[in-house]
XYZ file of C-alpha atoms in Angstrom:
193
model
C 92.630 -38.729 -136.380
C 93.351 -41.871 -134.601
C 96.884 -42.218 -136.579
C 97.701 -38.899 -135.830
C 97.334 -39.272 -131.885
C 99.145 -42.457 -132.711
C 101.717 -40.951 -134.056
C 102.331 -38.393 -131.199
C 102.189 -40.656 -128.682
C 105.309 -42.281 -130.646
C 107.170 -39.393 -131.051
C 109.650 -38.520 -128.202
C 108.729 -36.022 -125.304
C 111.609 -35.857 -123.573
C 114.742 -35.209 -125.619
C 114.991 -31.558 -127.124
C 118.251 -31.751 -129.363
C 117.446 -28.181 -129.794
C 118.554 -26.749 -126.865
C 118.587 -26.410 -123.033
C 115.039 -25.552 -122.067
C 116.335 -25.192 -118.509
C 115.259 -21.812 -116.475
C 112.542 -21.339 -119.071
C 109.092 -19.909 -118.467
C 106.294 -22.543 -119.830
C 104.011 -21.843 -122.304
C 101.868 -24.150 -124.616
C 100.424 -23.509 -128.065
C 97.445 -25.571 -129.502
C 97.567 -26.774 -133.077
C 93.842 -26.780 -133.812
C 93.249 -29.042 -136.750
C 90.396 -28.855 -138.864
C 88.728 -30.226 -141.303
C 87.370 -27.482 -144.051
C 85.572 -29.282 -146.557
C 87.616 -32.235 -147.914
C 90.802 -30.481 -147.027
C 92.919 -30.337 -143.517
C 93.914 -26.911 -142.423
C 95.620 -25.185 -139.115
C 93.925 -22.042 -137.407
C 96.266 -19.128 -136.852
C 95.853 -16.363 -134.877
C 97.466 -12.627 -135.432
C 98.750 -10.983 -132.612
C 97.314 -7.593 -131.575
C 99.907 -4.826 -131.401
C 98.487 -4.745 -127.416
C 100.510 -7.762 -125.554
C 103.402 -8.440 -124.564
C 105.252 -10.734 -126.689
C 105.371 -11.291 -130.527
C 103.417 -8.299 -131.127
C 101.548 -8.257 -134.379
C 102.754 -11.839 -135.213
C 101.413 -15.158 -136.590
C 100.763 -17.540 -134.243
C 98.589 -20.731 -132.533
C 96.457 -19.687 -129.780
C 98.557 -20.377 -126.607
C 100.325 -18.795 -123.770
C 102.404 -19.053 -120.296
C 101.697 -21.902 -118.006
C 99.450 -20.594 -114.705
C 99.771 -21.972 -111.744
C 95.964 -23.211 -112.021
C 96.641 -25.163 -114.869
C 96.797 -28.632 -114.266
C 99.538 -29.535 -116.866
C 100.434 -27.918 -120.336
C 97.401 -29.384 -122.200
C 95.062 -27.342 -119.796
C 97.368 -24.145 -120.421
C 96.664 -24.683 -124.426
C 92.806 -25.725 -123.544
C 92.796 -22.561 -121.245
C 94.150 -20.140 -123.566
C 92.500 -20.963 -126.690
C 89.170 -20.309 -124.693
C 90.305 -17.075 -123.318
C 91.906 -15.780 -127.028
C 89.888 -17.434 -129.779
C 86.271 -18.804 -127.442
C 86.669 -22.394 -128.521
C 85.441 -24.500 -125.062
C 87.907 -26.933 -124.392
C 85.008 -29.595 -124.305
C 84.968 -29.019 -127.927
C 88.737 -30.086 -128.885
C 89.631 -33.417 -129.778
C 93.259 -33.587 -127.916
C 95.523 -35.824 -130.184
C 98.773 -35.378 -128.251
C 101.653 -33.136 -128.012
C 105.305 -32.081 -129.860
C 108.061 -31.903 -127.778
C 108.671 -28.200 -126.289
C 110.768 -25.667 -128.390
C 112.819 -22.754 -126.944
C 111.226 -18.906 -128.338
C 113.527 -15.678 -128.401
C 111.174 -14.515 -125.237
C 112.272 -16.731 -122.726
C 109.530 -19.590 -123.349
C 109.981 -23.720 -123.517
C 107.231 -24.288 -125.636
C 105.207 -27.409 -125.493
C 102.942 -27.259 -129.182
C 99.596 -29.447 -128.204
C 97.517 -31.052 -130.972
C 93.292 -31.144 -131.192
C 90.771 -31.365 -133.703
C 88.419 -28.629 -133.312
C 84.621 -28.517 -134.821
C 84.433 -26.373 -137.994
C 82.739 -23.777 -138.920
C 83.310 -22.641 -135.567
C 81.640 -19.241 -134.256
C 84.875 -18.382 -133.275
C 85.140 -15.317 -130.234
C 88.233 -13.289 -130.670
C 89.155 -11.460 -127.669
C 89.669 -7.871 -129.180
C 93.065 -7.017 -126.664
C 95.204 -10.158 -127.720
C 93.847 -11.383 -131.085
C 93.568 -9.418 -134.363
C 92.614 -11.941 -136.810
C 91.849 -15.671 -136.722
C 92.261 -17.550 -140.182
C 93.204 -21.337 -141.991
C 95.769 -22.643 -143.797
C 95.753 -26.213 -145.667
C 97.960 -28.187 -144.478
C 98.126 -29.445 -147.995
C 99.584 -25.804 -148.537
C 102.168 -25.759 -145.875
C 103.651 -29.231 -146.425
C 104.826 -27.824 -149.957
C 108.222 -26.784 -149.746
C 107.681 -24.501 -152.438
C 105.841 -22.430 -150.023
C 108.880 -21.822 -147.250
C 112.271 -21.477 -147.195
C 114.938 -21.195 -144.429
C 116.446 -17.907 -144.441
C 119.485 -15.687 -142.174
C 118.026 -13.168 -139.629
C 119.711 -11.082 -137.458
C 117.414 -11.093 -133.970
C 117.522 -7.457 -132.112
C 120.233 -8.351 -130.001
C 122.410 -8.503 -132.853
C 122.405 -12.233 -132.638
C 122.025 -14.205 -136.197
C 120.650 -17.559 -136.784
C 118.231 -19.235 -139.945
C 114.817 -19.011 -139.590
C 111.983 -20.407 -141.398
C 109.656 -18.430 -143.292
C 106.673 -18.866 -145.350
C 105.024 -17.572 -148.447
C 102.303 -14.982 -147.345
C 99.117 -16.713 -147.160
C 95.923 -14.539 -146.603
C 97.812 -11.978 -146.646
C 99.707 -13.058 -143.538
C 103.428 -14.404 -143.205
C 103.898 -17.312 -140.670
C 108.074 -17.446 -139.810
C 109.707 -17.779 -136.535
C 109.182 -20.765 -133.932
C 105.487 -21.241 -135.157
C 106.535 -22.029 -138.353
C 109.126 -24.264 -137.049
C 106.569 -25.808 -134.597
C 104.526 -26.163 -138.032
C 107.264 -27.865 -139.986
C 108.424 -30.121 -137.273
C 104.560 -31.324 -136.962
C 104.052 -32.097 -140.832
C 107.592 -33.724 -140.829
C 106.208 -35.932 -137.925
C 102.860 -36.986 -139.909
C 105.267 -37.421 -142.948
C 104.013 -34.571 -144.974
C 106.338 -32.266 -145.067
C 110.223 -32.069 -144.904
C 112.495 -29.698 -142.887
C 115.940 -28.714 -144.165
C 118.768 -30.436 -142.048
C-alpha cells in the first residue's frame, strides 16, 4: 500500500488536460481498495433509481462537497459512511487522482483508501441498490473494456469507456474513466490515447 500512496502523491493534482473544471460543483468519490483473498479488487456501488444524479448507475461511493466538510477527502470519508456504513476510522487514505469533469455539472476529485474486508457493509436503502467487487486484476485487462461513440441526451457525442458486464453490472461513463486513469497510474492498465 505504501507504493501506491507513493505513487499518488507523485502524480499531479493540479493540471486537468481534460477540461476547464471552472464553475463546477465539487464532489469526491472514494476508490475503496481491498484485499479479497490473495487478489485486489474495487467496491462499486449501484445507484438506486431514487437520487438525483446517475440514476441506476455504477459507481464509487461519493458525492457533492458540504460546506462541513473540511476538504474533499472528508466529503469521500463522509459519504461512504452515509451510503455504504464504512467509518472513516476504518479507511486507509492512500491519496487522491486529480478531479474529472461528469455530464452533471461535477469536478470530481476520485480519493484512494484501503478498506477492511469482509466488511459488514450498511447500504442505505434510498441511494444504494447494490454494493459489490471487482479484481482489479479483471479491470486492468483490456480485453474487458473498450472505448466506444455515445450520443449524451443533449444530442452531444463524444467516446466513452465501457466495460464488460461484471456481476451482472456494466461500469462505463466517468467511473470507468476514473478506474482506467487509476490502473494506468499504478501501471496496470492502459487507456487508449
Amino acid at each position: 500500500m505504501s507504493s501506491i500512496a507513493s505513487t499518488l502523491r507523485a502524480s499531479p493534482q493540479a493540471e486537468n488536460s481534460r477540461a476547464s473544471l471552472s464553475g463546477l460543483r465539487k464532489a469526491a468519490v472514494l476508490l475503496p481498495l481491498l484485499c479479497d483473498g490473495d487478489q485486489w479488487h474495487l467496491l462499486f456501488i449501484r445507484r438506486t433509481e431514487m437520487v438525483q444524479d446517475h440514476k441506476g448507475q455504477v459507481s464509487f461511493p461519493g458525492g457533492a462537497f458540504e460546506p462541513e466538510d473540511v476538504d474533499l477527502e472528508a466529503t469521500a470519508l463522509r459519504e461512504t459512511w452515509e451510503e455504504v456504513g464504512i467509518p472513516s476510522q476504518e479507511i486507509n487514505l492512500l491519496g487522491k487522482l486529480p478531479a474529472f469533469s461528469s455530464v452533471s455539472g461535477f469536478a470530481i476529485t476520485p480519493v484512494v483508501g484501503q478498506i477492511p474486508w469482509p466488511y459488514p457493509l450498511k447500504l442505505e436503502p434510498t441511494e444504494v441498490s447494490r454494493a459489490f467487487t471487482i479484481p482489479i486484476e479483471w479491470l486492468a485487462n483490456s480485453a474487458n473494456w473498450s472505448e466506444k461513440p455515445y450520443t449524451r441526451l443533449n444530442g452531444r457525442q463524444e467516446k466513452v469507456i465501457f466495460f464488460n458486464h461484471y456481476d451482472s453490472e456494466l461500469l462505463w461513463g466517468v467511473t470507468a474513466r476514473i478506474t482506467l486513469d487509476f490502473l494506468e497510474l499504478l501501471h496496470l492498465g492502459q487507456t487508449p490515447d
